[in-house]
């Protein structure tokens, strides 16, 4: 590790540095392809987030002029191109400007040059970049959690802007090199929230933090028995004009949207479509001014979600972002933003980010249903009361999760695991299955139980592990029938149900995890917790790198 190699930084002299954690897009993850990349004469070094799309064309041109490349990356091409333009014009800032006009794609750059030993140049397009104003130096980062130990005084860079940092100053320019005044923001996150403390893994800590995170997301938005979303400017008139709702997101946020689709359609009586952001952006979606588009993103920086949001805006839709990171790109670009107050989430596989997205979407659904008058007073009151009680119920389960740990120790050796369920159990299973594959590397799929007979059942053989989800009360009997169906083919069944149905389920399944009961539309908020813990303990048994699973990144700022 770099910390070991440098004796925790003690071996590094000087007052200026750049560093980067790489998610390999071009060339395998090895030392040669790792950043910083240096120009041929060794004078210019840079780190880069993003992808340079026209790098091959530039590489060929530079190679024809005799430039030799050492890595397979798109980033090195930028270092070499910078050297070329710097030699041509003699000004580093001008060279950066020329390079930015030449390259296509997405980027955040941190650039240093030996001719300017005290200066760092930074630029961004479609990739996060935050400036940190410290008392003893200044910073650039792509994620605020990296600097909150040093400063909370930040400014968010916009696309096309260029910053020049020294120890004591930060100057920002637009693409035409006109100086800009940046608005400062204060990061409120607590430093210990971004530290592992006594926990073995961030993921475990974050799973346990969920009751508090959900409480922080819900409580400030409930006053006098009503949901008050002060940050949202949607009026009753606009709500009544909504003909179609899209939820766009990636990864777990997409699965949070998938749960919300069921909840919102019940509450709002409006069609809700959940679309993967990477598909939405290229699908010529049917969006007009009567379309409400909800962009869900923990980081607020996922490139596909950002692009989908821009496409929705371009087509005239009204946009609402559900984000966790204050000041993130998606939060800033959407018409309205509702923050999930989960605090910093560090583990790559989300847990509290997802739970707070569910809570924020439940709140928003209830709020809109109230504007639309599509929910009765009694139902509204019951849902809101039960939403407020979720943290307590999550806590109750978290105090007795040993059975989940035990089942993980029984089943961690399986090569392939199926999650089955109907309705909200199905969409909750999608997230449970994703958690498992992300961190334990076990092949896993989630199926709507009704689809079993159309294919999946052929994969069930003696000993196959099926995680059967039966927390959705109205369809519990059907859940039991599906357990019987897979058991008849020899499956081993680990079932998740509510306390009310535990006994019945125990008569059929091999193992049962029971969770507390809540309002049926909110049940996934409780049901997901054992699935997260199951994935966590299975990964632990298998010796996986839980917080940083192979090939995955926390914030995916490339397409
Ligand atoms: C990555 C993370 C996931 C996350 C997804 C979307 O794949 O590993 O945990 O769900 O990105 O991220 P977002 O920040 O947009 O919610």
Coordinates of C-alpha atoms and ligand atoms in Angstrom, one line a residue:
X1 CA 0.0 0.0 0.0
X2 CA 1.1 3.5 -0.7
X3 CA 0.8 4.4 3.0
X4 CA 3.3 1.6 3.8
X5 CA 5.6 2.4 1.0
X6 CA 5.9 6.1 2.0
X7 CA 5.8 5.4 5.8
X8 CA 2.5 7.1 6.1
X9 CA 3.6 9.9 3.9
X10 CA 6.6 10.8 6.0
X11 CA 9.0 10.0 3.1
X12 CA 7.3 12.5 0.9
X13 CA 9.0 15.9 0.8
X14 CA 7.6 19.0 -0.8
X15 CA 4.3 20.8 -0.4
X16 CA 2.4 19.8 -3.6
X17 CA 1.1 16.5 -4.7
X18 CA -1.5 14.6 -6.8
X19 CA -2.8 11.2 -6.3
X20 CA -5.5 9.0 -7.7
X21 CA -7.3 5.7 -7.0
X22 CA -7.8 4.2 -10.4
X23 CA -10.7 2.3 -11.8
X24 CA -9.2 0.7 -14.9
X25 CA -11.0 1.6 -18.1
X26 CA -8.0 1.5 -20.5
X27 CA -5.3 -1.1 -19.8
X28 CA -5.2 -3.6 -17.0
X29 CA -4.8 -2.4 -13.4
X30 CA -1.0 -2.4 -12.9
X31 CA 1.7 0.0 -11.9
X32 CA 2.5 1.2 -15.4
X33 CA -1.1 2.1 -16.1
X34 CA -1.5 3.7 -12.7
X35 CA -1.7 7.5 -12.3
X36 CA -0.1 10.0 -12.3
X37 CA 1.0 9.8 -15.9
X38 CA 4.0 11.8 -16.9
X39 CA 4.9 13.4 -20.2
X40 CA 7.9 12.1 -22.1
X41 CA 10.3 14.8 -20.8
X42 CA 9.1 14.1 -17.2
X43 CA 8.1 17.8 -16.7
X44 CA 4.3 17.4 -16.6
X45 CA 2.4 14.9 -14.5
X46 CA -1.4 14.5 -14.2
X47 CA -4.2 12.4 -12.7
X48 CA -7.5 11.9 -14.4
X49 CA -11.0 10.7 -13.7
X50 CA -13.1 9.9 -16.8
X51 CA -12.5 8.7 -20.3
X52 CA -10.9 10.5 -23.2
X53 CA -12.9 9.3 -26.2
X54 CA -10.7 10.5 -29.0
X55 CA -7.4 9.4 -27.4
X56 CA -6.5 6.9 -30.1
X57 CA -6.6 9.5 -32.8
X58 CA -4.4 11.9 -30.7
X59 CA -2.1 9.1 -29.8
X60 CA -1.5 8.3 -33.4
X61 CA -0.7 11.9 -34.3
X62 CA 1.7 12.2 -31.4
X63 CA 3.3 8.9 -32.2
X64 CA 3.9 10.1 -35.8
X65 CA 5.8 13.0 -34.3
X66 CA 8.0 10.6 -32.4
X67 CA 6.4 10.6 -29.0
X68 CA 6.8 7.2 -27.2
X69 CA 4.1 6.0 -24.9
X70 CA 4.7 3.8 -21.9
X71 CA 1.2 2.9 -20.8
X72 CA -2.0 1.7 -22.5
X73 CA -4.1 4.5 -20.9
X74 CA -6.1 7.4 -22.5
X75 CA -4.7 9.6 -19.7
X76 CA -1.1 9.4 -20.8
X77 CA -2.1 10.8 -24.1
X78 CA -3.3 13.9 -22.3
X79 CA 0.1 14.3 -20.5
X80 CA 1.9 14.0 -23.8
X81 CA -0.4 16.4 -25.6
X82 CA 0.1 18.9 -22.8
X83 CA 3.9 18.7 -23.3
X84 CA 3.4 19.2 -27.0
X85 CA 1.3 22.4 -26.5
X86 CA 3.4 23.7 -23.6
X87 CA 6.5 23.5 -25.8
X88 CA 4.5 25.3 -28.5
X89 CA 3.1 28.2 -26.4
X90 CA 5.3 28.4 -23.3
X91 CA 2.3 28.9 -20.9
X92 CA 1.0 26.0 -18.9
X93 CA -2.5 27.6 -18.5
X94 CA -2.7 28.2 -22.2
X95 CA -1.5 24.7 -22.9
X96 CA -4.3 23.3 -20.7
X97 CA -6.8 25.4 -22.5
X98 CA -5.6 24.1 -25.9
X99 CA -5.7 20.5 -24.7
X100 CA -9.2 20.9 -23.3
X101 CA -10.4 22.2 -26.7
X102 CA -8.8 19.2 -28.4
X103 CA -10.0 16.3 -26.3
X104 CA -13.5 14.7 -26.2
X105 CA -15.0 12.8 -23.4
X106 CA -15.3 13.3 -19.6
X107 CA -12.6 14.3 -17.2
X108 CA -11.4 15.8 -14.0
X109 CA -7.7 16.6 -14.2
X110 CA -5.1 17.5 -11.6
X111 CA -2.0 18.7 -13.4
X112 CA 1.5 19.7 -12.1
X113 CA 4.5 20.9 -14.0
X114 CA 8.1 21.1 -12.8
X115 CA 8.4 24.7 -14.2
X116 CA 5.7 25.8 -11.7
X117 CA 6.7 23.9 -8.5
X118 CA 4.0 25.6 -6.4
X119 CA 1.0 25.4 -8.6
X120 CA -1.6 22.8 -9.4
X121 CA -4.0 23.2 -12.3
X122 CA -7.4 21.5 -12.2
X123 CA -10.3 21.2 -14.8
X124 CA -13.5 19.3 -15.2
X125 CA -16.1 18.2 -17.6
X126 CA -18.8 15.6 -16.7
X127 CA -16.8 14.4 -13.7
X128 CA -16.8 15.6 -10.1
X129 CA -14.3 18.2 -8.9
X130 CA -14.4 20.0 -5.6
X131 CA -12.1 22.7 -4.3
X132 CA -11.1 22.7 -0.6
X133 CA -10.0 25.9 1.0
X134 CA -7.8 24.9 4.0
X135 CA -6.0 26.9 6.6
X136 CA -2.8 25.1 5.8
X137 CA -3.1 24.5 2.1
X138 CA -5.7 24.0 -0.5
X139 CA -7.1 20.8 -2.1
X140 CA -8.9 19.3 -5.1
X141 CA -10.9 16.2 -4.6
X142 CA -13.6 14.2 -6.5
X143 CA -15.3 13.3 -3.2
X144 CA -15.6 15.5 -0.1
X145 CA -15.1 12.7 2.3
X146 CA -11.4 12.7 1.4
X147 CA -10.9 16.3 2.7
X148 CA -13.3 16.8 5.6
X149 CA -10.4 16.0 8.0
X150 CA -8.6 19.1 6.6
X151 CA -11.3 21.5 5.7
X152 CA -15.1 21.9 5.4
X153 CA -14.9 25.1 3.3
X154 CA -15.5 23.9 -0.3
X155 CA -16.6 25.1 -3.7
X156 CA -18.0 23.0 -6.5
X157 CA -16.4 23.3 -9.9
X158 CA -18.7 23.4 -13.0
X159 CA -18.0 21.9 -16.4
X160 CA -15.5 24.0 -18.4
X161 CA -14.0 25.7 -15.4
X162 CA -10.3 25.7 -14.7
X163 CA -8.7 26.3 -11.3
X164 CA -5.1 27.2 -10.4
X165 CA -4.2 26.3 -6.8
X166 CA -1.2 27.2 -4.7
X167 CA -0.8 26.7 -1.0
X168 CA -2.4 30.1 -0.3
X169 CA -4.7 30.8 -3.2
X170 CA -7.3 29.3 -5.6
X171 CA -8.0 31.2 -8.8
X172 CA -10.9 29.9 -11.0
X173 CA -11.4 30.7 -14.6
X174 CA -14.1 29.9 -17.2
X175 CA -13.3 28.3 -20.5
X176 CA -12.4 31.7 -22.0
X177 CA -10.0 32.3 -19.1
X178 CA -12.2 35.0 -17.5
X179 CA -11.7 35.0 -13.7
X180 CA -14.7 33.8 -11.7
X181 CA -15.8 34.2 -8.1
X182 CA -16.8 30.8 -6.7
X183 CA -19.5 30.5 -4.1
X184 CA -18.3 28.6 -1.0
X185 CA -20.2 25.9 0.8
X186 CA -19.7 24.3 4.1
X187 CA -19.7 20.5 4.5
X188 CA -21.7 19.5 7.6
X189 CA -20.6 15.9 7.7
X190 CA -19.1 14.7 10.9
X191 CA -15.5 13.5 10.5
X192 CA -16.1 10.2 12.5
X193 CA -18.9 9.4 10.1
X194 CA -16.3 8.9 7.4
X195 CA -14.1 6.7 9.6
X196 CA -14.3 3.0 10.4
X197 CA -13.9 3.5 14.1
X198 CA -14.0 0.1 15.9
X199 CA -15.9 -1.7 13.2
X200 CA -14.3 -4.4 11.0
X201 CA -15.7 -2.9 7.8
X202 CA -17.3 0.3 6.7
X203 CA -20.1 -1.8 5.2
X204 CA -20.9 -3.4 8.6
X205 CA -20.8 0.1 10.2
X206 CA -23.1 1.5 7.6
X207 CA -25.6 -1.4 7.9
X208 CA -25.8 -0.7 11.6
X209 CA -26.2 3.1 11.0
X210 CA -29.3 2.6 9.0
X211 CA -31.9 3.3 11.7
X212 CA -30.2 6.6 12.4
X213 CA -29.8 7.5 8.8
X214 CA -33.5 6.8 8.1
X215 CA -34.5 8.8 11.1
X216 CA -32.4 11.7 9.9
X217 CA -34.0 11.5 6.5
X218 CA -37.6 11.3 7.7
X219 CA -37.9 13.2 11.0
X220 CA -37.0 16.7 9.8
X221 CA -39.6 16.4 7.1
X222 CA -42.6 15.6 9.3
X223 CA -44.3 18.4 11.1
X224 CA -47.7 18.3 12.8
X225 CA -48.5 14.9 11.3
X226 CA -47.8 16.1 7.7
X227 CA -44.9 15.5 5.3
X228 CA -43.3 18.9 4.6
X229 CA -40.9 18.9 1.7
X230 CA -39.8 22.6 1.9
X231 CA -37.1 22.0 -0.7
X232 CA -39.5 20.8 -3.4
X233 CA -41.3 23.4 -5.5
X234 CA -43.9 21.1 -7.1
X235 CA -47.3 22.6 -6.7
X236 CA -50.7 20.8 -6.5
X237 CA -51.4 22.2 -9.9
X238 CA -48.3 20.8 -11.4
X239 CA -48.8 17.5 -9.6
X240 CA -52.3 17.2 -11.2
X241 CA -50.8 17.8 -14.6
X242 CA -48.4 14.9 -14.3
X243 CA -49.2 12.2 -16.8
X244 CA -46.2 10.0 -16.5
X245 CA -43.4 9.5 -14.0
X246 CA -39.9 8.1 -14.7
X247 CA -37.4 6.9 -12.1
X248 CA -33.9 6.9 -13.5
X249 CA -30.9 5.5 -11.7
X250 CA -28.1 2.9 -11.7
X251 CA -27.2 0.0 -9.5
X252 CA -28.9 -0.1 -6.1
X253 CA -30.5 3.3 -6.7
X254 CA -32.3 1.7 -9.6
X255 CA -33.6 -1.0 -7.3
X256 CA -34.7 1.7 -4.8
X257 CA -36.6 3.2 -7.7
X258 CA -38.0 -0.3 -8.5
X259 CA -39.5 -0.5 -5.0
X260 CA -40.8 3.1 -5.2
X261 CA -42.6 2.3 -8.5
X262 CA -44.8 -0.2 -6.6
X263 CA -45.4 2.3 -3.8
X264 CA -46.0 5.3 -5.9
X265 CA -48.4 3.6 -8.3
X266 CA -50.5 2.5 -5.3
X267 CA -50.4 5.9 -3.8
X268 CA -50.5 8.2 -6.8
X269 CA -52.5 6.2 -9.3
X270 CA -50.2 7.4 -12.0
X271 CA -48.0 5.2 -14.3
X272 CA -44.4 5.0 -13.0
X273 CA -41.6 3.6 -15.1
X274 CA -38.2 2.7 -13.7
X275 CA -35.5 2.9 -16.3
X276 CA -31.8 2.2 -16.0
X277 CA -30.1 5.6 -16.6
X278 CA -27.7 4.1 -19.1
X279 CA -30.7 2.9 -21.2
X280 CA -32.9 5.9 -20.7
X281 CA -30.3 8.3 -22.1
X282 CA -30.2 6.6 -25.5
X283 CA -33.9 5.4 -25.7
X284 CA -35.5 8.6 -27.1
X285 CA -37.7 8.6 -24.0
X286 CA -41.3 10.0 -24.2
X287 CA -40.8 13.0 -22.0
X288 CA -42.7 16.3 -22.0
X289 CA -43.6 19.0 -19.5
X290 CA -46.1 16.7 -17.9
X291 CA -43.5 14.1 -17.2
X292 CA -41.9 14.1 -13.8
X293 CA -38.4 12.5 -13.8
X294 CA -36.9 11.3 -10.6
X295 CA -33.1 10.9 -10.7
X296 CA -31.9 8.7 -7.8
X297 CA -28.2 8.7 -6.9
X298 CA -26.4 8.4 -3.6
X299 CA -23.2 10.1 -4.9
X300 CA -25.0 12.5 -7.2
X301 CA -22.1 11.9 -9.6
X302 CA -23.0 8.8 -11.5
X303 CA -22.3 9.8 -15.1
X304 CA -25.1 7.8 -16.7
X305 CA -27.7 9.2 -14.3
X306 CA -26.4 12.7 -14.9
X307 CA -26.7 12.2 -18.7
X308 CA -30.2 10.8 -18.3
X309 CA -31.2 13.7 -16.2
X310 CA -29.9 16.2 -18.8
X311 CA -31.7 14.3 -21.5
X312 CA -35.0 14.5 -19.5
X313 CA -34.4 18.3 -19.0
X314 CA -33.6 18.8 -22.7
X315 CA -36.9 17.2 -23.6
X316 CA -38.8 19.5 -21.2
X317 CA -39.5 17.2 -18.3
X318 CA -39.5 18.3 -14.7
X319 CA -36.7 16.8 -12.7
X320 CA -36.3 15.9 -9.0
X321 CA -33.1 14.4 -7.7
X322 CA -32.9 12.2 -4.7
X323 CA -29.2 12.4 -3.6
X324 CA -27.1 12.0 -0.6
X325 CA -24.1 14.2 -1.4
X326 CA -24.9 17.9 -0.9
X327 CA -23.7 20.0 -3.8
X328 CA -23.2 17.0 -6.1
X329 CA -23.6 17.5 -9.9
X330 CA -27.0 15.7 -10.1
X331 CA -28.3 17.6 -7.1
X332 CA -27.2 20.9 -8.6
X333 CA -28.7 20.3 -12.1
X334 CA -32.1 18.9 -11.1
X335 CA -35.0 21.3 -10.8
X336 CA -35.5 20.2 -7.2
X337 CA -33.5 18.0 -4.9
X338 CA -34.5 16.0 -1.9
X339 CA -31.4 15.0 0.2
X340 CA -31.2 11.7 1.9
X341 CA -29.3 12.5 5.1
X342 CA -27.4 9.2 5.3
X343 CA -24.0 10.9 6.0
X344 CA -20.9 9.8 4.2
X345 CA -21.1 6.3 2.8
X346 CA -17.7 4.7 2.2
X347 CA -18.2 1.0 1.4
X348 CA -18.5 0.5 -2.3
X349 CA -21.7 -1.6 -1.9
X350 CA -24.4 0.7 -0.6
X351 CA -26.6 -0.1 2.4
X352 CA -27.6 3.1 4.2
X353 CA -27.6 5.0 0.9
X354 CA -30.2 2.6 -0.4
X355 CA -32.3 2.6 2.8
X356 CA -32.5 6.3 2.9
X357 CA -33.4 6.4 -0.8
X358 CA -36.4 4.2 0.0
X359 CA -37.4 6.5 2.9
X360 CA -37.0 9.6 0.8
X361 CA -39.0 8.1 -2.0
X362 CA -41.7 7.0 0.5
X363 CA -41.9 10.5 1.8
X364 CA -42.1 12.1 -1.6
X365 CA -44.7 9.6 -2.7
X366 CA -46.8 10.4 0.3
X367 CA -46.3 14.1 -0.3
X368 CA -47.4 13.9 -3.9
X369 CA -50.4 11.6 -3.1
X370 CA -51.5 14.3 -0.7
X371 CA -51.3 17.0 -3.3
X372 CA -53.2 14.8 -5.8
X373 CA -55.7 13.7 -3.1
X374 CA -55.2 10.1 -4.1
X375 CA -54.7 8.8 -0.6
X376 CA -57.3 8.7 2.2
X377 CA -56.6 10.6 5.4
X378 CA -56.5 7.2 7.3
X379 CA -54.0 5.6 4.9
X380 CA -51.9 8.7 4.9
X381 CA -51.7 8.8 8.7
X382 CA -51.0 5.1 9.0
X383 CA -48.2 5.2 6.4
X384 CA -46.6 8.3 7.9
X385 CA -46.8 6.9 11.5
X386 CA -45.2 3.6 10.3
X387 CA -42.6 5.4 8.3
X388 CA -41.5 7.3 11.4
X389 CA -41.4 4.0 13.3
X390 CA -39.1 2.3 10.8
X391 CA -35.9 3.2 12.5
X392 CA -37.0 1.6 15.8
X393 CA -38.1 -1.6 13.9
X394 CA -34.8 -1.8 12.0
X395 CA -33.0 -1.4 15.3
X396 CA -35.1 -4.2 16.8
X397 CA -34.0 -6.5 14.1
X398 CA -30.4 -5.4 14.3
X399 CA -30.2 -6.3 17.9
X400 CA -30.9 -10.0 17.0
X401 CA -29.4 -10.6 13.7
X402 CA -27.3 -13.6 14.8
X403 CA -29.5 -16.1 13.0
X404 CA -28.6 -14.3 9.7
X405 CA -25.0 -14.6 10.6
X406 CA -25.5 -18.3 11.4
X407 CA -27.3 -19.0 8.1
X408 CA -24.5 -17.3 6.2
X409 CA -22.0 -19.7 7.9
X410 CA -24.2 -22.6 6.6
X411 CA -24.6 -21.4 3.1
X412 CA -21.5 -19.5 2.1
X413 CA -20.2 -22.3 0.0
X414 CA -22.8 -22.2 -2.7
X415 CA -21.8 -21.2 -6.2
X416 CA -25.2 -20.0 -7.3
X417 CA -28.0 -18.5 -5.3
X418 CA -31.5 -17.6 -6.4
X419 CA -33.8 -15.0 -4.8
X420 CA -37.5 -15.3 -5.5
X421 CA -40.4 -13.2 -4.5
X422 CA -43.5 -11.5 -5.7
X423 CA -44.4 -7.8 -5.9
X424 CA -42.4 -5.8 -3.4
X425 CA -40.5 -9.0 -2.4
X426 CA -39.4 -9.4 -5.9
X427 CA -37.9 -5.9 -6.2
X428 CA -36.4 -6.2 -2.7
X429 CA -34.8 -9.4 -3.9
X430 CA -33.1 -7.6 -6.8
X431 CA -31.2 -5.5 -4.3
X432 CA -30.5 -8.5 -2.0
X433 CA -29.1 -10.4 -4.9
X434 CA -27.0 -7.5 -6.1
X435 CA -25.5 -7.1 -2.6
X436 CA -24.5 -10.8 -2.6
X437 CA -22.9 -10.8 -6.0
X438 CA -21.1 -7.5 -5.5
X439 CA -19.3 -8.4 -2.3
X440 CA -19.2 -12.3 -2.2
X441 CA -18.7 -12.9 -6.0
X442 CA -21.3 -15.6 -5.9
X443 CA -23.4 -15.9 -9.0
X444 CA -26.9 -14.8 -7.9
X445 CA -30.1 -13.8 -9.6
X446 CA -33.5 -12.5 -8.5
X447 CA -36.6 -13.7 -10.1
X448 CA -40.3 -12.9 -9.8
X449 CA -41.7 -16.1 -8.4
X450 CA -44.4 -16.2 -11.0
X451 CA -41.7 -16.5 -13.7
X452 CA -40.0 -19.6 -12.2
X453 CA -42.1 -21.9 -14.3
X454 CA -41.1 -20.0 -17.4
X455 CA -37.5 -21.0 -17.2
X456 CA -35.6 -20.6 -14.0
X457 CA -37.0 -23.7 -12.4
X458 CA -34.9 -25.7 -14.8
X459 CA -31.9 -24.4 -12.9
X460 CA -33.0 -25.8 -9.6
X461 CA -31.4 -29.0 -8.7
X462 CA -30.9 -30.9 -5.4
X463 CA -29.0 -28.6 -3.0
X464 CA -29.5 -25.3 -4.9
X465 CA -29.9 -22.5 -2.5
X466 CA -33.1 -20.4 -2.9
X467 CA -33.7 -17.3 -0.8
X468 CA -37.4 -17.1 -0.7
X469 CA -38.9 -13.7 0.2
X470 CA -42.3 -13.8 1.8
X471 CA -42.6 -10.5 3.6
X472 CA -45.4 -9.1 1.5
X473 CA -48.5 -10.1 3.5
X474 CA -51.2 -10.1 0.8
X475 CA -49.2 -12.7 -1.2
X476 CA -47.8 -14.8 1.6
X477 CA -49.8 -17.9 0.6
X478 CA -48.3 -17.7 -2.9
X479 CA -44.9 -17.3 -1.5
X480 CA -45.4 -20.6 0.4
X481 CA -46.5 -22.3 -2.8
X482 CA -43.3 -21.2 -4.5
X483 CA -41.2 -22.5 -1.6
X484 CA -43.0 -25.9 -2.0
X485 CA -42.4 -25.8 -5.7
X486 CA -38.7 -25.3 -5.5
X487 CA -38.3 -27.7 -2.6
X488 CA -40.0 -30.4 -4.7
X489 CA -37.0 -30.0 -7.0
X490 CA -34.6 -30.5 -4.2
X491 CA -33.8 -26.8 -3.4
X492 CA -32.6 -25.8 0.0
X493 CA -34.7 -22.8 1.1
X494 CA -33.7 -19.9 3.3
X495 CA -36.9 -17.8 3.7
X496 CA -37.3 -14.3 4.9
X497 CA -40.7 -13.4 6.2
X498 CA -42.3 -11.3 8.9
X499 CA -42.7 -12.3 12.6
X500 CA -46.4 -12.9 12.0
X501 CA -45.7 -15.6 9.4
X502 CA -42.6 -17.2 10.9
X503 CA -44.3 -20.3 12.2
X504 CA -46.1 -21.0 9.0
X505 CA -42.9 -20.6 7.0
X506 CA -40.9 -22.8 9.3
X507 CA -43.2 -25.7 8.4
X508 CA -42.0 -25.4 4.8
X509 CA -38.6 -23.8 4.5
X510 CA -35.3 -25.1 5.7
X511 CA -34.4 -21.9 7.5
X512 CA -36.3 -18.8 8.3
X513 CA -35.3 -15.3 9.1
X514 CA -38.1 -13.2 10.6
X515 CA -38.3 -9.4 10.5
X516 CA -40.7 -7.0 12.3
X517 CA -44.0 -6.1 10.6
X518 CA -44.8 -2.7 9.2
X519 CA -47.2 -1.2 6.6
X520 CA -47.1 -3.5 3.6
X521 CA -45.7 -0.8 1.2
X522 CA -42.8 -0.1 3.7
X523 CA -41.9 -3.7 4.3
X524 CA -38.9 -3.7 1.9
X525 CA -37.2 -1.2 4.2
X526 CA -37.0 -3.8 6.9
X527 CA -36.7 -6.9 4.6
X528 CA -33.5 -5.6 3.0
X529 CA -31.5 -5.5 6.3
X530 CA -31.2 -9.3 6.7
X531 CA -30.3 -9.6 3.0
X532 CA -27.5 -7.0 3.4
X533 CA -26.2 -8.8 6.5
X534 CA -26.5 -12.2 4.8
X535 CA -24.3 -10.9 1.9
X536 CA -21.9 -9.3 4.4
X537 CA -21.4 -12.5 6.4
X538 CA -21.2 -14.7 3.3
X539 CA -18.5 -12.4 1.9
X540 CA -16.7 -12.5 5.3
X541 CA -16.7 -16.3 5.3
X542 CA -15.3 -16.3 1.8
X543 CA -12.5 -13.9 2.7
X544 CA -13.6 -11.2 0.2
X545 CA -12.5 -7.6 0.2
X546 CA -15.9 -6.4 1.5
X547 CA -15.5 -2.6 1.4
X548 CA -13.7 -2.6 -1.9
X549 CA -14.9 -5.5 -4.1
X550 CA -12.9 -6.2 -7.2
X551 CA -13.6 -4.2 -10.3
X552 CA -16.2 -2.0 -8.6
X553 CA -16.2 1.7 -7.7
X554 CA -18.2 3.7 -5.3
X555 CA -18.9 6.5 -7.7
X556 CA -19.0 5.6 -11.3
X557 CA -18.1 8.7 -13.2
X558 CA -17.4 7.0 -16.5
X559 CA -20.0 5.6 -18.9
Ligands
LIG1 C1 -22.0 2.0 -8.0 C2 -22.0 1.6 -6.5 C3 -23.4 1.2 -6.1 C4 -24.4 2.2 -6.5 C5 -24.3 2.6 -8.0 C6 -25.1 3.9 -8.3 O1 -22.1 0.8 -8.8 O2 -21.1 0.6 -6.2 O3 -23.5 0.9 -4.7 O4 -25.7 1.8 -6.3 O5 -23.0 2.9 -8.3 O6 -24.5 4.9 -7.6 P1 -25.3 6.3 -7.1 O7 -24.2 7.1 -6.4 O8 -25.7 6.9 -8.4 O9 -26.4 5.9 -6.2

